XYZ file of C-alpha atoms in Angstrom:
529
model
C 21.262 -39.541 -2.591
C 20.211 -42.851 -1.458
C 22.881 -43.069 1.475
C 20.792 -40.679 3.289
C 18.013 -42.109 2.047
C 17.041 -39.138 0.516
C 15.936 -38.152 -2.899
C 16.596 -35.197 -4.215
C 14.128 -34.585 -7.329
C 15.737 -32.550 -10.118
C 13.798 -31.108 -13.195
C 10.077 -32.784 -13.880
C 9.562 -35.856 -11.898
C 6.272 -38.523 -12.495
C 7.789 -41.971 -10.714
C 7.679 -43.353 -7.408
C 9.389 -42.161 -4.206
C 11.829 -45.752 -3.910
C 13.139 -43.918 -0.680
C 10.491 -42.306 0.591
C 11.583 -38.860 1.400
C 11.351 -36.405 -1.051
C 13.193 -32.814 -1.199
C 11.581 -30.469 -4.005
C 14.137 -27.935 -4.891
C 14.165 -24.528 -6.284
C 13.452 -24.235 -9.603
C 12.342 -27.989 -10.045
C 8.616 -29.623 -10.349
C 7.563 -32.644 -9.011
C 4.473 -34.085 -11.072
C 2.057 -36.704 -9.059
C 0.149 -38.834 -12.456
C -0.544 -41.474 -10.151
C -1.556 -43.151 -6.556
C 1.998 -42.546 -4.523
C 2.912 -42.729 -0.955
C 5.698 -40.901 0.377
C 7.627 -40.305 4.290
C 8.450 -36.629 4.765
C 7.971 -34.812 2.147
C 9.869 -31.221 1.891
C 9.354 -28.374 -1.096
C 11.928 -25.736 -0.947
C 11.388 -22.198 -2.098
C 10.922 -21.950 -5.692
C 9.745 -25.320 -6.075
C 6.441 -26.833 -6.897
C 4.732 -29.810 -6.371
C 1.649 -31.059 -7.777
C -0.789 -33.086 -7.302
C -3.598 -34.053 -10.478
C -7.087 -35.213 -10.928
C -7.489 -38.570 -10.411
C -4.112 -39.145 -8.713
C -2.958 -39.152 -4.573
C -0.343 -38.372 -2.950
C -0.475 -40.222 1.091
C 2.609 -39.215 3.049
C 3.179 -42.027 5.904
C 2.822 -42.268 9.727
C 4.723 -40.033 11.998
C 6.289 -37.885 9.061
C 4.939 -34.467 7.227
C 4.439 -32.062 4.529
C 6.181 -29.263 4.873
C 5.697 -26.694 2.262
C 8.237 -23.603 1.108
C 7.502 -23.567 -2.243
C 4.189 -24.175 -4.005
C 1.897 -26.927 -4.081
C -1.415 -27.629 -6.353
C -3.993 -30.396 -5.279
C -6.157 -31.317 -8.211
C -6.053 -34.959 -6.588
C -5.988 -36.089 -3.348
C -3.809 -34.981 -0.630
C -3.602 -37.638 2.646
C -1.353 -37.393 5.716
C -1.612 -39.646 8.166
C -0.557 -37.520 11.127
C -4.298 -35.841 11.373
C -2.530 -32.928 13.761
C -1.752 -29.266 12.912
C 2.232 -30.766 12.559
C 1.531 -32.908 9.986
C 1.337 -30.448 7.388
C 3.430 -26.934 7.531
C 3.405 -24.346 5.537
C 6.203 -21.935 5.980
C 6.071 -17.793 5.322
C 6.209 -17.576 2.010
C 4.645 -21.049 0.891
C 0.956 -21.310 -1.082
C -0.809 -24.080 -1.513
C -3.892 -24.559 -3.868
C -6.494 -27.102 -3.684
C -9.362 -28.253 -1.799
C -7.742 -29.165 1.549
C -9.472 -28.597 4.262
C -7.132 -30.241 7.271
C -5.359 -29.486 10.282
C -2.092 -27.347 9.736
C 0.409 -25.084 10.891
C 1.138 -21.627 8.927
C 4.215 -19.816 10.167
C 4.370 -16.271 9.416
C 7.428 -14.454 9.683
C 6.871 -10.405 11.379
C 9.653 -7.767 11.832
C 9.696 -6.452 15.828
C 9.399 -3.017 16.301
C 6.837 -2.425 13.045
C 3.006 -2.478 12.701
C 1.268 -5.440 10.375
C -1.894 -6.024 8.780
C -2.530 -9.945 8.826
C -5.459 -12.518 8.064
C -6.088 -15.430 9.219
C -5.724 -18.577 6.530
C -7.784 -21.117 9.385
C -11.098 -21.511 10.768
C -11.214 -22.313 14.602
C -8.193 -20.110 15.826
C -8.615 -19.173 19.061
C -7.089 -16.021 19.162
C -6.438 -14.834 22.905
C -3.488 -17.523 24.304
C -1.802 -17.997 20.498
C 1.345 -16.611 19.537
C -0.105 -13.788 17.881
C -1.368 -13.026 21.616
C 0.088 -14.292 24.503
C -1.993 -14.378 27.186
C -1.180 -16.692 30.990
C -4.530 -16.969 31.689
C -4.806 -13.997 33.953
C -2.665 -11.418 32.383
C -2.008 -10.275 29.032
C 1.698 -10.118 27.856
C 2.441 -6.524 27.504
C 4.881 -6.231 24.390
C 2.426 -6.412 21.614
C -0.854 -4.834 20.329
C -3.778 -6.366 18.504
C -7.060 -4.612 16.947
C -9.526 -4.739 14.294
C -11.412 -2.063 12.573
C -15.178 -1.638 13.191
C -16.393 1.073 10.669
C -19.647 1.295 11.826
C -18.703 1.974 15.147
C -18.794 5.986 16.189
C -15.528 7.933 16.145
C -14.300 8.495 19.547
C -10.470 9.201 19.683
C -9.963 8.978 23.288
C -11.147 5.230 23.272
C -9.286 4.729 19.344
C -12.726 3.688 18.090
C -12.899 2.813 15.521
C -9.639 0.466 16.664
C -10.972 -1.814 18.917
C -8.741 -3.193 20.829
C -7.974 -6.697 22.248
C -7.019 -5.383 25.771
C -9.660 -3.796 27.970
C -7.243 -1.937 29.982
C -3.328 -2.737 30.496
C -2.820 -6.259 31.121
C -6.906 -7.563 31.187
C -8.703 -8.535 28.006
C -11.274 -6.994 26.594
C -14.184 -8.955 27.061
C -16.468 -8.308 24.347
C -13.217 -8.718 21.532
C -13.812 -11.817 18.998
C -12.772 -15.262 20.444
C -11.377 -16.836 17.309
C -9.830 -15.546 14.149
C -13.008 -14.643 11.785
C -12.050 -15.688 8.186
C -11.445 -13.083 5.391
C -11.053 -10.506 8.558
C -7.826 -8.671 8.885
C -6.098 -7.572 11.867
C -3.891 -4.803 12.901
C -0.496 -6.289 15.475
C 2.176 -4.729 16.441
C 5.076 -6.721 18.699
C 8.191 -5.707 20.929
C 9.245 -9.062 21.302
C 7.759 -12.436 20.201
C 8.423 -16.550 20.929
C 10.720 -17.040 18.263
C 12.152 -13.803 17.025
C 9.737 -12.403 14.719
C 8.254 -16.345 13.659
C 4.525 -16.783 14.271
C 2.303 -19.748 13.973
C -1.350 -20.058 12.781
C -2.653 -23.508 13.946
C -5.634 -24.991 12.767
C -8.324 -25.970 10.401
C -7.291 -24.482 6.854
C -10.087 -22.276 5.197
C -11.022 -23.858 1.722
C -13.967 -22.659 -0.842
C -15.468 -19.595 -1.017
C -15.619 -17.046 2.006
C -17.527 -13.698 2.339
C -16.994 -11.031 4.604
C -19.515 -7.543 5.239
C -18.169 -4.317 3.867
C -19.298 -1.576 5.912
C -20.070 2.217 4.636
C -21.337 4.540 7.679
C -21.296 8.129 6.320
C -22.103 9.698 9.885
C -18.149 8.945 10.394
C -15.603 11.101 9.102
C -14.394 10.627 5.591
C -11.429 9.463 6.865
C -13.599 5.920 8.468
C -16.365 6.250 5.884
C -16.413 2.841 4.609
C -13.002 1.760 5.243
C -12.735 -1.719 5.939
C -9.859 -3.838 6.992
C -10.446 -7.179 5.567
C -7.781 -10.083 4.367
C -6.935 -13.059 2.019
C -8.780 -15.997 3.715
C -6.590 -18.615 1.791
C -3.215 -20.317 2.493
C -2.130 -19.422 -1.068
C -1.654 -16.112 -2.940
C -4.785 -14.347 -4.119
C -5.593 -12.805 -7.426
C -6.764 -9.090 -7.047
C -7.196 -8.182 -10.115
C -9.418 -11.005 -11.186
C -11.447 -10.356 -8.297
C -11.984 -6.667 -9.076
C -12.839 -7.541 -12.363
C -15.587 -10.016 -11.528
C -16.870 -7.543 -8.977
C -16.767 -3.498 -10.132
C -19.199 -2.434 -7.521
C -18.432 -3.190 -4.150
C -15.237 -1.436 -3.570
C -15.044 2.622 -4.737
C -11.275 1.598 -6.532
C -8.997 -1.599 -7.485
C -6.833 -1.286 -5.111
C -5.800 -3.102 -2.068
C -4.167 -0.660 0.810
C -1.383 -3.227 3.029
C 0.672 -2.240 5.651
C 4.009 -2.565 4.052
C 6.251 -3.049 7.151
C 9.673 -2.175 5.441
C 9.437 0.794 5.066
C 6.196 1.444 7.528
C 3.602 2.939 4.576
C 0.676 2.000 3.175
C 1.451 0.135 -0.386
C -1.697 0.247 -2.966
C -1.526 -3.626 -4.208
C -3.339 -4.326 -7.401
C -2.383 -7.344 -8.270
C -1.929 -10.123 -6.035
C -2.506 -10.391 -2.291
C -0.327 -12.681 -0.769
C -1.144 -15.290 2.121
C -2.522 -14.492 5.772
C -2.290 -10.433 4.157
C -4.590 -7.993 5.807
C -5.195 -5.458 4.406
C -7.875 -1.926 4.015
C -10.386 -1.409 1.246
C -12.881 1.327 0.542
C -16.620 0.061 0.529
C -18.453 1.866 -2.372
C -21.681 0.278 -0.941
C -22.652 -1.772 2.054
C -22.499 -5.247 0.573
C -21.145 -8.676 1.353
C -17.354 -9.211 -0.753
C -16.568 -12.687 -1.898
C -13.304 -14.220 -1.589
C -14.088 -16.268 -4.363
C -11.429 -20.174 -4.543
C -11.336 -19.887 -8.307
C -9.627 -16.663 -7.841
C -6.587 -18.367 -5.620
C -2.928 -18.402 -7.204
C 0.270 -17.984 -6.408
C 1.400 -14.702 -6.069
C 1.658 -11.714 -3.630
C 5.328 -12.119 -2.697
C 4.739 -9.761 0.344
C 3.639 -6.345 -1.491
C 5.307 -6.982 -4.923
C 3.210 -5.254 -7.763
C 3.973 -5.668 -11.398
C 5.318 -2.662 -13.109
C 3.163 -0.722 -15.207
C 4.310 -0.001 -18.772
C 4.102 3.797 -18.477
C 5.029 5.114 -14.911
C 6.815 8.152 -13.464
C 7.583 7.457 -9.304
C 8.837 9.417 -7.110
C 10.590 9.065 -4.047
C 10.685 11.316 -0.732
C 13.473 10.601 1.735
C 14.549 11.764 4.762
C 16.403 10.555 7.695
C 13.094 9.621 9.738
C 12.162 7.336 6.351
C 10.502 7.147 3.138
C 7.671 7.764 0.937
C 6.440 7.166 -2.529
C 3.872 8.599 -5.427
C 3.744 7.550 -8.707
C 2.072 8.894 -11.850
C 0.937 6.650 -15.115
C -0.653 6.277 -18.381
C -3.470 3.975 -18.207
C -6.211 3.843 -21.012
C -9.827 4.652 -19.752
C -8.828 6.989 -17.092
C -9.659 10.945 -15.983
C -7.774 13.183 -15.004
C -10.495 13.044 -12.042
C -10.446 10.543 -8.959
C -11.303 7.417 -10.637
C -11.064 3.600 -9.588
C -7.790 3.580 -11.075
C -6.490 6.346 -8.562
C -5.473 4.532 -5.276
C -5.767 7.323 -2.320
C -3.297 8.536 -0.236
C -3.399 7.189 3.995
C -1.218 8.299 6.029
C 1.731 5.863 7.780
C 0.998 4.672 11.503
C 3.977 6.153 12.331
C 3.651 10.259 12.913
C 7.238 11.181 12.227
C 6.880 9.730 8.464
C 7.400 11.648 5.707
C 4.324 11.694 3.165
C 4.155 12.337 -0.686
C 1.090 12.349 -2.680
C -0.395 13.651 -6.046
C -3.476 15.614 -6.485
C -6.107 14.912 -8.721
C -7.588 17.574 -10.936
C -10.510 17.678 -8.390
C -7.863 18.398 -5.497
C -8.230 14.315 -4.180
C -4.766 13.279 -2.351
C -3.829 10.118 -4.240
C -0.760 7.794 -3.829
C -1.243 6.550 -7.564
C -2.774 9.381 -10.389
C -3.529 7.153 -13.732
C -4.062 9.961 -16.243
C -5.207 9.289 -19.974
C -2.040 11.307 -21.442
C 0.431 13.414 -21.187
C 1.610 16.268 -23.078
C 3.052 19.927 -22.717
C -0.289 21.614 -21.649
C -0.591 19.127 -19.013
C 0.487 19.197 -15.538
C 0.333 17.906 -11.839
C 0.276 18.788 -8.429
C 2.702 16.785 -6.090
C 1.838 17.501 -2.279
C 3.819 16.410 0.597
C 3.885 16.208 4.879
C 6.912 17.185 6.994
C 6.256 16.331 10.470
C 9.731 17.321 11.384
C 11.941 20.126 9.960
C 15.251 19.406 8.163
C 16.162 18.620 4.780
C 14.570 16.140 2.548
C 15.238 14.985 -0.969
C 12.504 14.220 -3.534
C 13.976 11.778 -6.365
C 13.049 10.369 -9.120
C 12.532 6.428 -8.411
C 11.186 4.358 -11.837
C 10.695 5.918 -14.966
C 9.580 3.490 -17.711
C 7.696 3.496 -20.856
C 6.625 7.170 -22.499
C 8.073 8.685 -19.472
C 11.812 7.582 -20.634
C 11.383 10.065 -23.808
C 9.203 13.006 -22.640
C 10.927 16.118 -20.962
C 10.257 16.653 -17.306
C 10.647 19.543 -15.134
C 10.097 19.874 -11.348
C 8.872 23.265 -10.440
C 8.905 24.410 -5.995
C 6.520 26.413 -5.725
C 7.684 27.731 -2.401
C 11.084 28.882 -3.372
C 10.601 29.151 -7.839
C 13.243 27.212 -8.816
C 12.880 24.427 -11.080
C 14.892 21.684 -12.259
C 15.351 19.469 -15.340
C 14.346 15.709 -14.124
C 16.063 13.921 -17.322
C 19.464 15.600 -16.025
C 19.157 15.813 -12.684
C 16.884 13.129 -11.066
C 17.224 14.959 -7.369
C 16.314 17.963 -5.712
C 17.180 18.590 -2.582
C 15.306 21.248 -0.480
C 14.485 22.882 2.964
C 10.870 22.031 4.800
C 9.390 23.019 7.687
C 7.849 21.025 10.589
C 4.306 20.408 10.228
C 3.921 21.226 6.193
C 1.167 19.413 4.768
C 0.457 20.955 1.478
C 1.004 21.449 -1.983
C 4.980 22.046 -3.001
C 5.745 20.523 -6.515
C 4.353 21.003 -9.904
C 5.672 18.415 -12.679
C 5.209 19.452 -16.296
C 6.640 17.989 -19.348
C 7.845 21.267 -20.989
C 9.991 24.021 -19.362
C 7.495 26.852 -18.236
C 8.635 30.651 -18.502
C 11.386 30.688 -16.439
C 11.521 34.247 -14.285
C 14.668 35.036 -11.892
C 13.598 34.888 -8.144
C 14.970 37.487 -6.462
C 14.556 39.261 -3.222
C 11.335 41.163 -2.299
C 10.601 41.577 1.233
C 6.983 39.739 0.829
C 5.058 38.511 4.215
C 2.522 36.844 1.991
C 1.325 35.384 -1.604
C -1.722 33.447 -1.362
C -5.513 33.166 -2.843
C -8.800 32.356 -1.442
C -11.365 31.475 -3.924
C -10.868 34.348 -7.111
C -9.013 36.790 -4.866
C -5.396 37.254 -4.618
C -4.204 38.428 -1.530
C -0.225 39.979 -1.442
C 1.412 40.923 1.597
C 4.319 43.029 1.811
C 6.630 43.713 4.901
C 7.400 47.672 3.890
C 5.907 50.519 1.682
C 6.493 50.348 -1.684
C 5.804 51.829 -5.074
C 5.727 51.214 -8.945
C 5.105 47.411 -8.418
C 4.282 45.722 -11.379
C 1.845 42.534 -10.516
C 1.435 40.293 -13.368
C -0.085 36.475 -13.630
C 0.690 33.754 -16.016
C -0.224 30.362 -16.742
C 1.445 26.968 -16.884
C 1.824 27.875 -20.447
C 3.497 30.962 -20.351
C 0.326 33.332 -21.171
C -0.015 36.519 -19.533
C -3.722 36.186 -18.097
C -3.630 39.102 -15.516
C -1.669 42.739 -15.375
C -1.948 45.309 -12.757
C -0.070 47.832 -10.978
C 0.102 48.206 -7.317
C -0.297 51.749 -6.035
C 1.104 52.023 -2.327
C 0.001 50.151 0.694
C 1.552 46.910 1.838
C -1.923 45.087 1.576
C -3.324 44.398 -1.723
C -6.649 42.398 -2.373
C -7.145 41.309 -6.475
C -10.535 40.279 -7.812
C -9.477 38.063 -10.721
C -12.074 35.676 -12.836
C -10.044 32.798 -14.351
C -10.349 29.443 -14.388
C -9.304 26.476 -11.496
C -5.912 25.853 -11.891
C -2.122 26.859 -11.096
C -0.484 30.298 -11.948
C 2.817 31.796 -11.726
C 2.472 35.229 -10.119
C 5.870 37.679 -10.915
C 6.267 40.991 -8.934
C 8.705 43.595 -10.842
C 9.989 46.173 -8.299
C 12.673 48.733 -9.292
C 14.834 46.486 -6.870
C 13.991 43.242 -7.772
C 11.338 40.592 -9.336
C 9.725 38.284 -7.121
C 7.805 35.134 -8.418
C 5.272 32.565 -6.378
C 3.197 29.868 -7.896
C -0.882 30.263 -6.158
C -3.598 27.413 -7.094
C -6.757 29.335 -8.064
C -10.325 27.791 -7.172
């Protein structure tokens, strides 16, 4: 449009800019194959602009890059306005190349919602930026900003091992990190902001590679043991898989743990990370990691992972939120915790719902890869109820061998189970504070027994004794335990008594135990150990 002296580049340019500024838009490619100078230069989301060996692109006095979409630098990138203004990347924008000037990242955060970022820049200051406002004297009290020291002792009355940007109310903590440390993540959380949720790194962008300490301190809890909240150093997307493949031994999985804000969980990210993302690892030794540039891309749309050819997901909701767990097929895997098993943590928020799988060696996981499936197998699916009410657990992707294989929900708290290929939700009861085992998927019906209504205080087992309960006297009782498979492993009658303790020698796993009265039949699923 050269009335507004404007050119708008459509489909795969490699000419001169005759009117100097340049809009890149979605979908289209600009191509620099030569030495080209250009005003303000604008790529809009979805489009790409790039830059190759031997070539330069010099955008003019008192105008800018600003950046949406992509950009690759092969060549030579110049902008004559040396400030952080003269190049901007907005949220969502990635560039690659070795450019290390002055910029501006903006970085869009929802109110109300806690965030794990990183900082793309070297020589932030962080105390008096947006991402902490700060007059000089006082700190501005509608946010929260912290970083995660594992070696530093548990204390829970001081949050260690949060530290914590404000000493006390209003007054800085004195000893807290002047500027943003590359590769480091933070934890922020903001009531109110300058612009409404928009945030603004400033500075020196971080180019080549950049290494960051992993800690492991087992004298902390397991829940700190070498947890480490680190992030993408890079203004462009990061490639987490290639990096776990080049390095197998510094982290105890694959996965990257982020602070998914929408719907306030953790999300297990395997693929790409995307810019200024913080996010948690788990050391599996006390080494340096490298953020490696030849592993930079463009990717990590905020916490999208591709889909898995074989998955089964789940979905918890409630009217606090939501929670997910998924089970897959994935060659080269156990049945046991393995690196392909990304563990279970626990939302900031308390009155979250949780849902998790076990692993055969009891280990809460958010993703169980499993070698196979088949109708001996079967899993445990936990969940948390920090508030009482009803809940619904639903069936949320189901791709690949999971589309043709029968599947059957079994609650172990109340015996009924349900056909998952007919009816994708259950609906149930919980109570406040249940953290436990409630589920048990299989992928063939199990011997279905009528639950019925004996007056029973108590079902439960404690190692290879089975301990039943009942609220009255009672006679002819007929206790009998099967398997997942339908095998009658265990037969005995109760005499009287309303306490009953049952040595039993059978191997780890879950059991149906049935209860024939000349009233009624009673049936309870127990895990034995």
């Amino acid at each position: 449009n050269p009335h507004s002296a404007t050119i708008a580049i459509r489909g795969t340019q490699e000419t001169v800019f005759p009117f100097g500024l340049v809009s890149i838009l979605n979908n289209h490619t600009v191509t620099v194959n030569a030495n080209q100078t250009a005003s303000n230069v604008t790529v809009e989301l979805g489009g790409v602009l790039t830059v190759n060996s031997g070539n330069s692109l010099s955008i003019a006095e008192n105008a800018k890059l600003i950046l949406a979409g992509q950009a690759n630098i092969s060549g030579t990138l110049s902008i004559a306005d040396a400030s952080t203004e003269g190049l901007v990347i907005e949220d969502g924008g990635s560039l690659i190349g070795n450019v290390s000037r002055a910029a501006t990242l903006n970085r869009n955060l929802s109110l109300a919602n806690w965030h794990t970022i990183s900082s793309p820049l070297s020589g932030m200051t962080i105390l008096g930026s947006e991402f902490a406002p700060w007059n000089g004297s006082v700190l501005d009290p509608g946010y929260d900003f912290y970083f995660f020291d594992e070696g530093v002792a548990f204390n829970v009355d001081n949050w260690y091992p949060w530290i914590n940007l404000r000493h006390s109310g209003s007054v800085p903590n004195a000893s807290f990190e002047t500027q943003f440390v590359a590769a480091k993540g933070y934890l922020v959380y903001y009531t109110s902001s300058p612009a409404d949720g928009s945030f603004s790194f400033k500075g020196n962008l971080n180019a080549g590679d950049k290494s960051i300490p992993l800690g492991l301190t087992p004298a902390n809890p397991a829940s700190i043991e070498g947890w480490n909240l680190i992030g993408n150093p890079f203004p462009s997307g990061f490639d987490w898989a290639a990096a776990m493949a080049d390095n197998t031994t510094a982290t105890e999985d694959v996965f990257a743990y982020v602070c998914d804000d929408s719907i306030d969980q953790y999300d297990p990210v395997e693929d790409f990370v995307a810019p200024n993302q913080g996010f948690f690892v788990k050391a599996e030794a006390e080494v340096g990691f490298s953020f490696k540039d030849q592993f930079r891309a463009h990717g990590g749309t905020f916490l999208k992972n591709n889909t898995p050819a074989d998955v089964l997901s789940f979905e918890l909701n409630h009217a606090n939120g939501s929670d997910m767990a998924s089970l897959r097929l994935k060659e080269g895997t156990a049945f046991e915790r393995d690196r392909q098993d990304a563990l279970k943590l626990y939302s900031f928020s308390p009155g979250m719902p949780q849902l998790y799988f076990f692993t055969s060696d009891q280990v809460k996981v958010a993703i169980s890869s499993v070698p196979e499936i088949n109708s001996e197998t079967s899993f445990s699916l936990g969940l948390s109820t920090p508030v009482a009410g009803e809940y619904t657990l639903s069936v949320n992707e189901l791709s690949g061998m999971f589309q043709s294989e029968p599947i059957f929900l079994r609650d172990l708290l109340t015996g009924a189970e349900q056909n998952l290929q007919q009816t994708p939700e259950y609906t149930f009861q919980a109570q406040e504070g249940t953290d436990q085992e409630r589920f048990i998927i299989t992928f063939a019906q199990t011997t279905h027994v009528p639950v019925t209504g004996e007056s029973l205080v108590n079902i439960y087992t404690w190692g290879q004794t089975l301990y039943v309960n009942f609220s009255e006297e009672g006679a002819n009782r007929l206790l009998q335990l099967y398997d997942l498979g339908g095998r009658l492993v265990f037969s005995q009658t109760l005499d009287h008594g309303t306490s009953h303790a049952l040595q039993m020698k059978l191997e780890q796993g879950m059991y149906l135990v049935r209860i024939q009265s000349p009233k009624s039949v009673t049936t309870k699923r127990v895990f034995v150990r």
